[in-house]
Amino acid sequence: MNQAIRNAWIAIAVMFALILGAISYVQVIGADDLNKNSWNNRAILQTFCQERGPILVAGKPIAQSVESGSDTCKFQRTFPGQDLYAGITGFYSNVYGSSGLENTMNSTLTGRSDELLMDRIRQLFLGEQPQGASVELTIDPAIQKLAYDLIPDGQRGSIVVTNPKTGAIIAMVSKPSYDPNLIATQDQAAASAAMQKIQSEQGINLNQGVSGPTGALLAPGSVFKLVDTAAALASGKYNKDSVLPNPAQMTLPGTNTQLPNYAGGNCYTRDKADFAFALEQSCNTPFASIALDLGQDAIAKQAAAFGYGQDAGDQLHLDYSPGVWPQKLNQAQLAQSAIGQFDVKASPLQIALVTSAIANGGVQMKPSLVKSITAPDLHVVSEPKPEVLRTSTTPDIARQITEWMTDVVSQGIAGAAAVPGVKVAGKTGTAELGVTNSKGQMLNNSWFTGFAPADNPQVQVTVVMEGVDIYQGAALTSPTARKIFEAVLNK
């Protein structure tokens, strides 16, 4: 065999190996990821015209398959929940694939999950058309509707309502929203036109991994001070009686830049403060000082314990972006980060998890969205039970922070969240965006997060309104939380 023939054989052998390797990867290693990829609509094209299981809230469908009347495509996916539930159901399109629960619960909704194997075998022997299982959610429809209506049309915002003891999501909404029916249509030209219009609207919750309550990473502002406080108490260097420096402003280390105290409360009345006063009035300089004293590793460790940079467990069934605590900070950046600015980011659900952990004695439960899964023959396939996600802090620290959060509502700047006859724990946040409106007013992300009753938490509420001035923020966050507290506790 001469050299030319030998080289040809080597080249053929290498090409063979590459082809076998690629086939093995596609068929075995990467098959699951490829099937789940939201942009892979091959699997959707195979099942688009089949009857998928419904997604239910209180027994009523918010997504379901109905007979289309067509011989070529017998079933059409419809979304009776429309805009109200679009952020949860996602869309199901033969052009754009799927998102939300339509994507993550696809194997259940099509009946192809392992837990539905016996149902598939039964359908095969009986000659029945494949049917998927129904998925019942933990959502309370009345609270979901209330929360959605409390975000004014034209306002970007999100609200997350949970049971902190179980992790069950009671309501989760955001605006702007969209109608998934417009994308689910079999008219591909109409679906394309609808998608282009939806994508042109800023902040719409089309992809849960990057937008909406589970994915939008926003500056958290002063609600991050709950993390600072837990870190301070956990360090052993601070306790409930500690006296904190509270200057009107402080020079950020290594710079000439001044970090001012929050101007909306009564911080200016004291040059020293205890934790109770600093949280009640949301003063900035005490928490910047604490972070500089403890160092960034201590704050980072506590943030991670509350879920920053961590997953949200396996019961959410939606794409999730964990909070971000920036790395390798200089001292000026650390001081800014301690008040939830610089590059600190958090989704509304991340803040809800922090608050829920405090409400639940330091234990963070897995956020859960699925109440039960029922097979087509109506036997219950699964009923997920509450599970612990992680321990965020000690019961004593959680109890102490709860006491201070109660003061924030009863005598601090979150008084509009107060419910007569009920102890409410809360914390506000105002994260400056560095831009102003036409009146020259600074625009912010305005937050409220809290729970009630403080001594026996039944409900956690997190509200964020984006791009508002300080007056709009005050009117749209704490009062909104109060209405939701009242609605849940009065049920």
Tab-separated table of C-alpha atoms in Angstrom:
chain	number	residue	atom	x	y	z
A	1	MET	CA	0.000	0.000	0.000
A	2	ASN	CA	1.563	3.260	-1.073
A	3	GLN	CA	1.446	6.474	0.994
A	4	ALA	CA	-1.436	8.064	-0.973
A	5	ILE	CA	-3.715	5.062	-0.400
A	6	ARG	CA	-2.708	4.935	3.278
A	7	ASN	CA	-3.604	8.653	3.728
A	8	ALA	CA	-6.951	8.106	2.001
A	9	TRP	CA	-7.802	5.248	4.385
A	10	ILE	CA	-6.833	7.366	7.389
A	11	ALA	CA	-9.015	10.251	6.155
A	12	ILE	CA	-11.971	7.910	5.614
A	13	ALA	CA	-11.520	6.371	9.081
A	14	VAL	CA	-11.418	9.819	10.735
A	15	MET	CA	-14.558	10.951	8.873
A	16	PHE	CA	-16.307	7.723	9.904
A	17	ALA	CA	-15.382	8.339	13.537
A	18	LEU	CA	-16.646	11.928	13.359
A	19	ILE	CA	-19.954	10.853	11.828
A	20	LEU	CA	-20.462	8.083	14.400
A	21	GLY	CA	-19.550	10.515	17.183
A	22	ALA	CA	-22.017	13.131	15.936
A	23	ILE	CA	-24.795	10.554	15.561
A	24	SER	CA	-24.108	9.178	19.044
A	25	TYR	CA	-24.217	12.689	20.523
A	26	VAL	CA	-27.481	13.634	18.806
A	27	GLN	CA	-29.210	10.309	19.526
A	28	VAL	CA	-27.954	9.658	23.055
A	29	ILE	CA	-26.073	12.416	24.890
A	30	GLY	CA	-27.750	15.535	23.556
A	31	ALA	CA	-31.144	14.098	22.614
A	32	ASP	CA	-32.896	15.251	25.761
A	33	ASP	CA	-31.513	18.788	25.570
A	34	LEU	CA	-32.362	19.050	21.889
A	35	ASN	CA	-35.920	17.869	22.496
A	36	LYS	CA	-36.358	20.425	25.280
A	37	ASN	CA	-34.867	23.290	23.295
A	38	SER	CA	-37.608	25.880	22.901
A	39	TRP	CA	-36.417	26.646	19.358
A	40	ASN	CA	-36.666	23.001	18.256
A	41	ASN	CA	-40.170	22.814	16.840
A	42	ARG	CA	-39.614	19.375	15.213
A	43	ALA	CA	-41.090	17.675	18.273
A	44	ILE	CA	-43.965	20.169	18.229
A	45	LEU	CA	-44.664	19.458	14.568
A	46	GLN	CA	-45.000	15.763	15.486
A	47	THR	CA	-47.594	16.443	18.185
A	48	PHE	CA	-49.065	19.824	17.272
A	49	CYS	CA	-52.350	18.371	16.117
A	50	GLN	CA	-52.721	15.866	18.988
A	51	GLU	CA	-54.813	16.347	22.100
A	52	ARG	CA	-52.561	17.698	24.871
A	53	GLY	CA	-53.557	17.640	28.500
A	54	PRO	CA	-55.025	20.833	29.958
A	55	ILE	CA	-53.351	23.174	32.439
A	56	LEU	CA	-55.874	23.911	35.185
A	57	VAL	CA	-56.407	26.519	37.891
A	58	ALA	CA	-59.099	25.639	40.446
A	59	GLY	CA	-60.337	22.981	38.018
A	60	LYS	CA	-60.760	25.345	35.080
A	61	PRO	CA	-58.515	25.264	32.009
A	62	ILE	CA	-56.126	28.114	31.364
A	63	ALA	CA	-54.638	26.095	28.454
A	64	GLN	CA	-56.367	23.262	26.634
A	65	SER	CA	-56.693	21.426	23.314
A	66	VAL	CA	-60.019	21.714	21.473
A	67	GLU	CA	-61.267	20.024	18.301
A	68	SER	CA	-60.395	22.240	15.357
A	69	GLY	CA	-62.879	20.797	12.829
A	70	SER	CA	-60.027	20.238	10.410
A	71	ASP	CA	-59.248	16.801	8.927
A	72	THR	CA	-55.535	17.577	8.676
A	73	CYS	CA	-55.035	18.963	12.170
A	74	LYS	CA	-57.706	17.710	14.547
A	75	PHE	CA	-56.819	19.690	17.660
A	76	GLN	CA	-55.953	23.322	18.291
A	77	ARG	CA	-54.154	24.482	21.457
A	78	THR	CA	-56.045	27.374	23.047
A	79	PHE	CA	-55.357	29.547	26.067
A	80	PRO	CA	-58.531	30.590	27.923
A	81	GLY	CA	-56.247	32.172	30.526
A	82	GLN	CA	-55.043	34.656	27.884
A	83	ASP	CA	-52.900	37.566	29.169
A	84	LEU	CA	-53.610	36.791	32.818
A	85	TYR	CA	-51.723	33.486	32.713
A	86	ALA	CA	-49.417	33.940	29.705
A	87	GLY	CA	-46.371	34.356	31.957
A	88	ILE	CA	-47.022	30.892	33.436
A	89	THR	CA	-48.444	28.807	30.581
A	90	GLY	CA	-46.152	30.310	27.958
A	91	PHE	CA	-47.084	29.769	24.308
A	92	TYR	CA	-47.292	26.714	22.000
A	93	SER	CA	-46.600	27.401	18.359
A	94	ASN	CA	-45.712	25.364	15.297
A	95	VAL	CA	-43.590	28.326	14.209
A	96	TYR	CA	-41.872	29.502	17.404
A	97	GLY	CA	-41.824	26.357	19.524
A	98	SER	CA	-42.973	26.626	23.114
A	99	SER	CA	-42.227	28.384	26.396
A	100	GLY	CA	-43.387	28.313	30.013
A	101	LEU	CA	-45.183	25.227	31.298
A	102	GLU	CA	-46.060	24.296	27.719
A	103	ASN	CA	-42.334	23.685	27.275
A	104	THR	CA	-41.178	22.377	30.655
A	105	MET	CA	-44.216	20.111	31.200
A	106	ASN	CA	-44.359	18.966	27.578
A	107	SER	CA	-43.759	15.266	28.268
A	108	THR	CA	-46.578	15.274	30.826
A	109	LEU	CA	-48.977	17.263	28.646
A	110	THR	CA	-48.326	14.934	25.671
A	111	GLY	CA	-48.531	11.794	27.825
A	112	ARG	CA	-44.955	10.789	27.007
A	113	SER	CA	-43.476	11.058	30.492
A	114	ASP	CA	-42.214	7.922	32.242
A	115	GLU	CA	-44.903	8.206	34.901
A	116	LEU	CA	-47.578	7.851	32.181
A	117	LEU	CA	-46.103	4.695	30.591
A	118	MET	CA	-48.979	2.432	31.668
A	119	ASP	CA	-51.514	4.918	30.270
A	120	ARG	CA	-49.721	4.887	26.918
A	121	ILE	CA	-49.768	1.078	26.866
A	122	ARG	CA	-53.484	1.055	27.714
A	123	GLN	CA	-54.251	3.589	24.959
A	124	LEU	CA	-52.226	1.482	22.497
A	125	PHE	CA	-54.137	-1.747	23.268
A	126	LEU	CA	-57.526	0.008	23.189
A	127	GLY	CA	-56.693	1.791	19.953
A	128	GLU	CA	-57.269	5.206	21.563
A	129	GLN	CA	-55.662	8.417	20.404
A	130	PRO	CA	-52.715	9.531	22.576
A	131	GLN	CA	-53.793	11.849	25.392
A	132	GLY	CA	-51.741	13.851	27.818
A	133	ALA	CA	-52.195	14.313	31.546
A	134	SER	CA	-53.792	17.371	33.096
A	135	VAL	CA	-51.693	19.663	35.283
A	136	GLU	CA	-53.432	21.459	38.186
A	137	LEU	CA	-51.587	24.525	39.495
A	138	THR	CA	-51.263	25.990	43.001
A	139	ILE	CA	-52.534	29.375	41.744
A	140	ASP	CA	-55.572	30.963	43.416
A	141	PRO	CA	-57.546	32.465	40.486
A	142	ALA	CA	-59.072	35.312	42.526
A	143	ILE	CA	-55.689	36.420	43.898
A	144	GLN	CA	-54.099	36.036	40.454
A	145	LYS	CA	-56.767	38.318	38.940
A	146	LEU	CA	-56.478	40.838	41.784
A	147	ALA	CA	-52.683	40.993	41.510
A	148	TYR	CA	-52.843	41.411	37.732
A	149	ASP	CA	-55.400	44.207	37.963
A	150	LEU	CA	-53.327	46.011	40.603
A	151	ILE	CA	-50.570	46.624	38.053
A	152	PRO	CA	-51.880	49.544	35.976
A	153	ASP	CA	-52.038	49.055	32.210
A	154	GLY	CA	-48.963	50.641	30.654
A	155	GLN	CA	-46.894	50.066	33.788
A	156	ARG	CA	-44.076	47.480	33.847
A	157	GLY	CA	-44.290	45.466	37.038
A	158	SER	CA	-44.437	42.055	38.687
A	159	ILE	CA	-46.117	40.571	41.748
A	160	VAL	CA	-45.327	37.235	43.414
A	161	VAL	CA	-47.593	35.843	46.159
A	162	THR	CA	-46.564	32.673	47.992
A	163	ASN	CA	-47.265	30.594	51.068
A	164	PRO	CA	-43.912	30.857	52.884
A	165	LYS	CA	-44.539	27.683	54.892
A	166	THR	CA	-45.042	25.449	51.841
A	167	GLY	CA	-43.454	27.364	48.974
A	168	ALA	CA	-46.700	27.141	46.990
A	169	ILE	CA	-47.115	30.024	44.542
A	170	ILE	CA	-50.541	31.602	45.081
A	171	ALA	CA	-50.240	34.211	42.325
A	172	MET	CA	-47.512	35.300	39.930
A	173	VAL	CA	-48.162	38.021	37.367
A	174	SER	CA	-46.412	40.655	35.328
A	175	LYS	CA	-47.247	43.392	32.847
A	176	PRO	CA	-47.052	43.969	29.995
A	177	SER	CA	-48.421	40.595	28.994
A	178	TYR	CA	-49.748	39.035	25.781
A	179	ASP	CA	-52.355	36.618	24.466
A	180	PRO	CA	-50.723	33.228	23.634
A	181	ASN	CA	-53.677	32.391	21.340
A	182	LEU	CA	-52.279	34.842	18.801
A	183	ILE	CA	-49.091	32.759	18.499
A	184	ALA	CA	-50.767	29.338	18.772
A	185	THR	CA	-52.810	29.820	15.613
A	186	GLN	CA	-52.267	27.407	12.698
A	187	ASP	CA	-52.098	30.441	10.410
A	188	GLN	CA	-48.332	30.840	10.326
A	189	ALA	CA	-48.414	34.305	8.758
A	190	ALA	CA	-50.747	35.526	11.507
A	191	ALA	CA	-48.523	33.922	14.169
A	192	SER	CA	-45.459	35.651	12.740
A	193	ALA	CA	-47.194	39.016	12.675
A	194	ALA	CA	-48.372	38.581	16.256
A	195	MET	CA	-44.910	37.578	17.437
A	196	GLN	CA	-43.293	40.597	15.808
A	197	LYS	CA	-45.777	42.889	17.532
A	198	ILE	CA	-45.257	41.199	20.918
A	199	GLN	CA	-41.467	41.353	20.656
A	200	SER	CA	-41.622	45.079	19.945
A	201	GLU	CA	-43.031	45.777	23.420
A	202	GLN	CA	-40.388	46.292	26.105
A	203	GLY	CA	-40.495	44.108	29.206
A	204	ILE	CA	-43.045	41.577	28.012
A	205	ASN	CA	-42.748	38.180	29.705
A	206	LEU	CA	-42.191	36.042	26.625
A	207	ASN	CA	-39.245	34.010	27.910
A	208	GLN	CA	-39.293	33.218	31.634
A	209	GLY	CA	-35.512	32.812	31.687
A	210	VAL	CA	-34.874	36.491	30.986
A	211	SER	CA	-38.114	38.336	31.772
A	212	GLY	CA	-41.098	38.362	34.115
A	213	PRO	CA	-41.209	37.383	37.810
A	214	THR	CA	-38.793	34.453	37.496
A	215	GLY	CA	-36.288	35.846	35.016
A	216	ALA	CA	-36.102	39.640	35.034
A	217	LEU	CA	-32.942	40.597	36.937
A	218	LEU	CA	-33.475	44.038	38.453
A	219	ALA	CA	-31.585	46.226	40.899
A	220	PRO	CA	-33.202	45.343	44.250
A	221	GLY	CA	-32.338	48.525	46.116
A	222	SER	CA	-33.001	48.505	49.822
A	223	VAL	CA	-34.808	45.175	50.012
A	224	PHE	CA	-31.247	43.783	49.810
A	225	LYS	CA	-30.656	45.228	53.315
A	226	LEU	CA	-32.430	42.119	54.645
A	227	VAL	CA	-29.397	40.138	53.444
A	228	ASP	CA	-26.974	42.632	55.066
A	229	THR	CA	-28.858	42.416	58.345
A	230	ALA	CA	-28.774	38.614	58.406
A	231	ALA	CA	-25.039	38.664	57.573
A	232	ALA	CA	-24.358	41.173	60.349
A	233	LEU	CA	-26.202	39.149	63.002
A	234	ALA	CA	-24.648	35.872	61.785
A	235	SER	CA	-21.145	37.356	62.100
A	236	GLY	CA	-21.462	37.713	65.873
A	237	LYS	CA	-20.035	41.251	65.616
A	238	TYR	CA	-23.505	42.806	65.760
A	239	ASN	CA	-26.633	42.213	67.817
A	240	LYS	CA	-30.061	43.789	68.279
A	241	ASP	CA	-28.563	46.517	70.482
A	242	SER	CA	-25.725	47.517	68.157
A	243	VAL	CA	-25.309	51.216	67.479
A	244	LEU	CA	-24.590	51.924	63.806
A	245	PRO	CA	-23.050	55.055	62.249
A	246	ASN	CA	-25.727	56.959	60.342
A	247	PRO	CA	-24.137	60.020	58.710
A	248	ALA	CA	-26.230	61.949	56.177
A	249	GLN	CA	-23.709	60.860	53.575
A	250	MET	CA	-20.424	59.012	53.411
A	251	THR	CA	-17.525	59.242	50.995
A	252	LEU	CA	-17.130	55.996	49.101
A	253	PRO	CA	-13.628	54.588	49.803
A	254	GLY	CA	-10.983	55.600	47.258
A	255	THR	CA	-13.304	58.097	45.561
A	256	ASN	CA	-14.724	61.577	45.947
A	257	THR	CA	-18.229	60.244	45.431
A	258	GLN	CA	-20.776	60.692	48.197
A	259	LEU	CA	-23.239	57.971	49.142
A	260	PRO	CA	-26.260	59.805	50.583
A	261	ASN	CA	-28.792	58.466	53.024
A	262	TYR	CA	-32.288	57.732	51.793
A	263	ALA	CA	-34.029	61.082	51.457
A	264	GLY	CA	-37.605	59.811	51.764
A	265	GLY	CA	-37.672	58.945	55.468
A	266	ASN	CA	-36.348	60.371	58.719
A	267	CYS	CA	-32.750	59.178	58.456
A	268	TYR	CA	-31.528	62.776	58.695
A	269	THR	CA	-32.818	63.071	62.270
A	270	ARG	CA	-30.055	60.867	63.760
A	271	ASP	CA	-26.323	60.521	63.146
A	272	LYS	CA	-26.342	57.133	64.889
A	273	ALA	CA	-29.002	54.437	64.639
A	274	ASP	CA	-29.862	50.955	65.777
A	275	PHE	CA	-30.988	48.262	63.321
A	276	ALA	CA	-34.655	48.944	64.025
A	277	PHE	CA	-34.413	52.623	63.040
A	278	ALA	CA	-32.090	51.971	60.079
A	279	LEU	CA	-34.551	49.449	58.619
A	280	GLU	CA	-37.676	51.456	59.494
A	281	GLN	CA	-36.341	54.496	57.614
A	282	SER	CA	-34.246	52.487	55.099
A	283	CYS	CA	-31.053	54.441	55.833
A	284	ASN	CA	-28.176	53.679	53.444
A	285	THR	CA	-25.011	54.584	55.278
A	286	PRO	CA	-25.381	52.109	58.197
A	287	PHE	CA	-25.612	49.151	55.817
A	288	ALA	CA	-22.737	50.396	53.648
A	289	SER	CA	-20.654	50.590	56.830
A	290	ILE	CA	-21.652	47.063	57.852
A	291	ALA	CA	-20.596	45.664	54.471
A	292	LEU	CA	-17.242	47.459	54.613
A	293	ASP	CA	-16.717	46.081	58.114
A	294	LEU	CA	-17.712	42.467	57.336
A	295	GLY	CA	-16.133	42.299	53.877
A	296	GLN	CA	-17.595	41.090	50.612
A	297	ASP	CA	-17.105	37.380	51.366
A	298	ALA	CA	-19.453	37.556	54.363
A	299	ILE	CA	-22.172	39.329	52.338
A	300	ALA	CA	-21.651	36.952	49.397
A	301	LYS	CA	-21.966	33.915	51.701
A	302	GLN	CA	-25.228	35.206	53.189
A	303	ALA	CA	-26.591	36.126	49.750
A	304	ALA	CA	-25.872	32.586	48.531
A	305	ALA	CA	-27.630	31.172	51.594
A	306	PHE	CA	-30.711	33.151	50.546
A	307	GLY	CA	-30.424	31.723	47.010
A	308	TYR	CA	-28.323	34.252	45.093
A	309	GLY	CA	-26.458	32.336	42.411
A	310	GLN	CA	-28.346	29.144	43.340
A	311	ASP	CA	-31.169	27.196	41.704
A	312	ALA	CA	-34.819	27.350	42.732
A	313	GLY	CA	-35.387	23.608	43.039
A	314	ASP	CA	-37.312	21.201	40.852
A	315	GLN	CA	-40.888	22.171	41.717
A	316	LEU	CA	-41.048	25.540	39.936
A	317	HIS	CA	-41.190	24.089	36.395
A	318	LEU	CA	-40.326	27.471	34.875
A	319	ASP	CA	-37.000	28.858	33.711
A	320	TYR	CA	-35.416	30.792	36.556
A	321	SER	CA	-32.615	33.339	36.863
A	322	PRO	CA	-31.105	33.426	40.361
A	323	GLY	CA	-30.017	36.683	41.950
A	324	VAL	CA	-26.550	38.036	41.234
A	325	TRP	CA	-24.029	39.195	43.824
A	326	PRO	CA	-21.052	40.673	41.907
A	327	GLN	CA	-17.510	39.332	42.390
A	328	LYS	CA	-14.162	41.046	43.072
A	329	LEU	CA	-15.591	44.308	44.359
A	330	ASN	CA	-13.475	47.230	45.440
A	331	GLN	CA	-14.524	48.959	48.647
A	332	ALA	CA	-16.618	51.628	46.915
A	333	GLN	CA	-18.451	48.997	44.874
A	334	LEU	CA	-18.998	46.897	48.014
A	335	ALA	CA	-20.637	49.845	49.786
A	336	GLN	CA	-22.921	50.448	46.809
A	337	SER	CA	-23.744	46.753	46.509
A	338	ALA	CA	-24.790	46.603	50.165
A	339	ILE	CA	-27.760	48.845	49.344
A	340	GLY	CA	-28.756	46.790	46.294
A	341	GLN	CA	-27.151	49.008	43.674
A	342	PHE	CA	-24.016	48.700	41.470
A	343	ASP	CA	-24.283	45.245	39.796
A	344	VAL	CA	-26.510	43.492	42.361
A	345	LYS	CA	-29.504	41.978	40.586
A	346	ALA	CA	-32.525	39.983	41.668
A	347	SER	CA	-35.720	38.705	40.112
A	348	PRO	CA	-39.035	39.277	41.917
A	349	LEU	CA	-39.120	35.555	42.768
A	350	GLN	CA	-35.587	35.775	44.228
A	351	ILE	CA	-36.709	38.543	46.577
A	352	ALA	CA	-39.822	36.513	47.419
A	353	LEU	CA	-37.570	33.561	48.361
A	354	VAL	CA	-35.468	35.763	50.682
A	355	THR	CA	-38.569	37.081	52.425
A	356	SER	CA	-40.199	33.659	52.634
A	357	ALA	CA	-37.111	32.235	54.327
A	358	ILE	CA	-37.275	34.937	57.008
A	359	ALA	CA	-41.017	34.320	57.440
A	360	ASN	CA	-40.423	30.577	57.748
A	361	GLY	CA	-37.867	30.711	60.560
A	362	GLY	CA	-34.845	30.781	58.249
A	363	VAL	CA	-35.882	27.807	56.106
A	364	GLN	CA	-36.428	28.434	52.401
A	365	MET	CA	-38.993	26.094	50.806
A	366	LYS	CA	-38.889	25.079	47.158
A	367	PRO	CA	-41.171	27.402	45.170
A	368	SER	CA	-43.847	25.134	43.705
A	369	LEU	CA	-46.353	25.697	40.938
A	370	VAL	CA	-47.837	22.242	40.317
A	371	LYS	CA	-50.475	20.986	42.740
A	372	SER	CA	-51.247	17.677	41.039
A	373	ILE	CA	-50.934	15.714	37.804
A	374	THR	CA	-53.899	13.592	36.703
A	375	ALA	CA	-53.886	10.937	33.957
A	376	PRO	CA	-56.580	10.850	31.233
A	377	ASP	CA	-58.400	8.056	33.128
A	378	LEU	CA	-58.595	10.490	36.090
A	379	HIS	CA	-56.221	8.660	38.408
A	380	VAL	CA	-53.839	11.002	40.217
A	381	VAL	CA	-50.297	10.468	38.971
A	382	SER	CA	-48.562	12.722	41.475
A	383	GLU	CA	-49.226	15.322	44.165
A	384	PRO	CA	-45.922	17.032	44.978
A	385	LYS	CA	-45.368	17.671	48.688
A	386	PRO	CA	-43.632	20.764	50.167
A	387	GLU	CA	-39.855	20.344	50.286
A	388	VAL	CA	-37.054	22.319	51.910
A	389	LEU	CA	-34.809	24.099	49.404
A	390	ARG	CA	-32.106	25.363	51.779
A	391	THR	CA	-31.510	26.840	55.220
A	392	SER	CA	-30.862	30.570	54.844
A	393	THR	CA	-30.352	31.678	58.435
A	394	THR	CA	-31.048	30.639	62.016
A	395	PRO	CA	-34.503	30.760	63.642
A	396	ASP	CA	-33.265	33.405	66.109
A	397	ILE	CA	-31.974	35.695	63.356
A	398	ALA	CA	-35.146	35.196	61.306
A	399	ARG	CA	-37.247	36.028	64.387
A	400	GLN	CA	-35.225	39.202	65.069
A	401	ILE	CA	-35.447	40.411	61.465
A	402	THR	CA	-39.184	39.692	61.488
A	403	GLU	CA	-39.567	41.924	64.549
A	404	TRP	CA	-37.736	44.762	62.813
A	405	MET	CA	-39.709	44.256	59.583
A	406	THR	CA	-42.900	44.536	61.625
A	407	ASP	CA	-41.689	47.931	62.859
A	408	VAL	CA	-41.044	49.000	59.250
A	409	VAL	CA	-44.789	48.655	58.622
A	410	SER	CA	-46.161	49.756	62.009
A	411	GLN	CA	-43.970	52.843	62.449
A	412	GLY	CA	-41.686	53.097	59.414
A	413	ILE	CA	-41.914	54.030	55.747
A	414	ALA	CA	-44.028	51.002	54.726
A	415	GLY	CA	-47.067	52.092	56.725
A	416	ALA	CA	-49.320	51.850	53.659
A	417	ALA	CA	-48.951	48.048	53.807
A	418	ALA	CA	-50.547	47.874	57.260
A	419	VAL	CA	-53.659	45.720	57.667
A	420	PRO	CA	-55.919	46.635	60.615
A	421	GLY	CA	-55.775	43.966	63.311
A	422	VAL	CA	-52.918	42.057	61.647
A	423	LYS	CA	-49.172	42.275	62.272
A	424	VAL	CA	-47.525	42.801	58.883
A	425	ALA	CA	-43.771	42.502	58.308
A	426	GLY	CA	-42.305	44.375	55.360
A	427	LYS	CA	-39.389	46.136	53.700
A	428	THR	CA	-39.348	48.713	50.956
A	429	GLY	CA	-36.734	49.281	48.266
A	430	THR	CA	-36.006	52.123	45.861
A	431	ALA	CA	-33.330	51.277	43.299
A	432	GLU	CA	-32.225	54.286	41.272
A	433	LEU	CA	-31.951	53.679	37.534
A	434	GLY	CA	-29.829	56.738	36.725
A	435	VAL	CA	-32.402	58.239	34.354
A	436	THR	CA	-35.066	60.893	34.822
A	437	ASN	CA	-38.549	61.461	33.462
A	438	SER	CA	-39.774	64.520	31.560
A	439	LYS	CA	-40.222	66.358	34.884
A	440	GLY	CA	-36.597	65.764	35.853
A	441	GLN	CA	-37.577	63.234	38.519
A	442	MET	CA	-35.268	60.256	39.091
A	443	LEU	CA	-36.779	56.955	37.934
A	444	ASN	CA	-36.506	53.867	40.134
A	445	ASN	CA	-37.436	50.264	40.557
A	446	SER	CA	-39.788	50.514	43.509
A	447	TRP	CA	-40.116	47.397	45.707
A	448	PHE	CA	-42.117	46.095	48.623
A	449	THR	CA	-41.669	42.665	50.103
A	450	GLY	CA	-43.280	41.292	53.238
A	451	PHE	CA	-45.526	38.739	54.892
A	452	ALA	CA	-48.493	38.407	57.217
A	453	PRO	CA	-49.417	37.701	59.922
A	454	ALA	CA	-45.890	38.324	61.175
A	455	ASP	CA	-46.256	35.869	64.073
A	456	ASN	CA	-47.853	33.101	61.956
A	457	PRO	CA	-47.078	33.804	58.285
A	458	GLN	CA	-49.759	32.649	55.841
A	459	VAL	CA	-48.844	34.768	52.834
A	460	GLN	CA	-45.756	36.446	51.383
A	461	VAL	CA	-46.115	39.290	48.868
A	462	THR	CA	-43.389	40.821	46.697
A	463	VAL	CA	-44.203	43.773	44.447
A	464	VAL	CA	-41.908	45.621	42.045
A	465	MET	CA	-42.867	48.489	39.756
A	466	GLU	CA	-40.229	49.433	37.198
A	467	GLY	CA	-39.253	52.882	35.970
A	468	VAL	CA	-41.383	54.950	38.353
A	469	ASP	CA	-40.667	58.132	40.263
A	470	ILE	CA	-40.621	58.023	44.025
A	471	TYR	CA	-44.261	59.119	44.379
A	472	GLN	CA	-45.565	56.580	41.882
A	473	GLY	CA	-43.514	53.900	43.595
A	474	ALA	CA	-44.937	54.706	47.022
A	475	ALA	CA	-48.488	54.618	45.608
A	476	LEU	CA	-48.057	51.330	43.712
A	477	THR	CA	-46.095	49.057	46.048
A	478	SER	CA	-47.039	49.075	49.757
A	479	PRO	CA	-50.769	49.828	49.132
A	480	THR	CA	-50.863	47.047	46.546
A	481	ALA	CA	-49.327	44.604	49.015
A	482	ARG	CA	-51.930	45.571	51.620
A	483	LYS	CA	-54.803	44.771	49.254
A	484	ILE	CA	-53.311	41.361	48.516
A	485	PHE	CA	-52.661	40.623	52.203
A	486	GLU	CA	-56.297	41.454	52.978
A	487	ALA	CA	-57.620	39.374	50.093
A	488	VAL	CA	-55.627	36.274	51.052
A	489	LEU	CA	-56.213	36.516	54.799
A	490	ASN	CA	-59.953	37.117	54.337
A	491	LYS	CA	-60.479	34.025	52.189
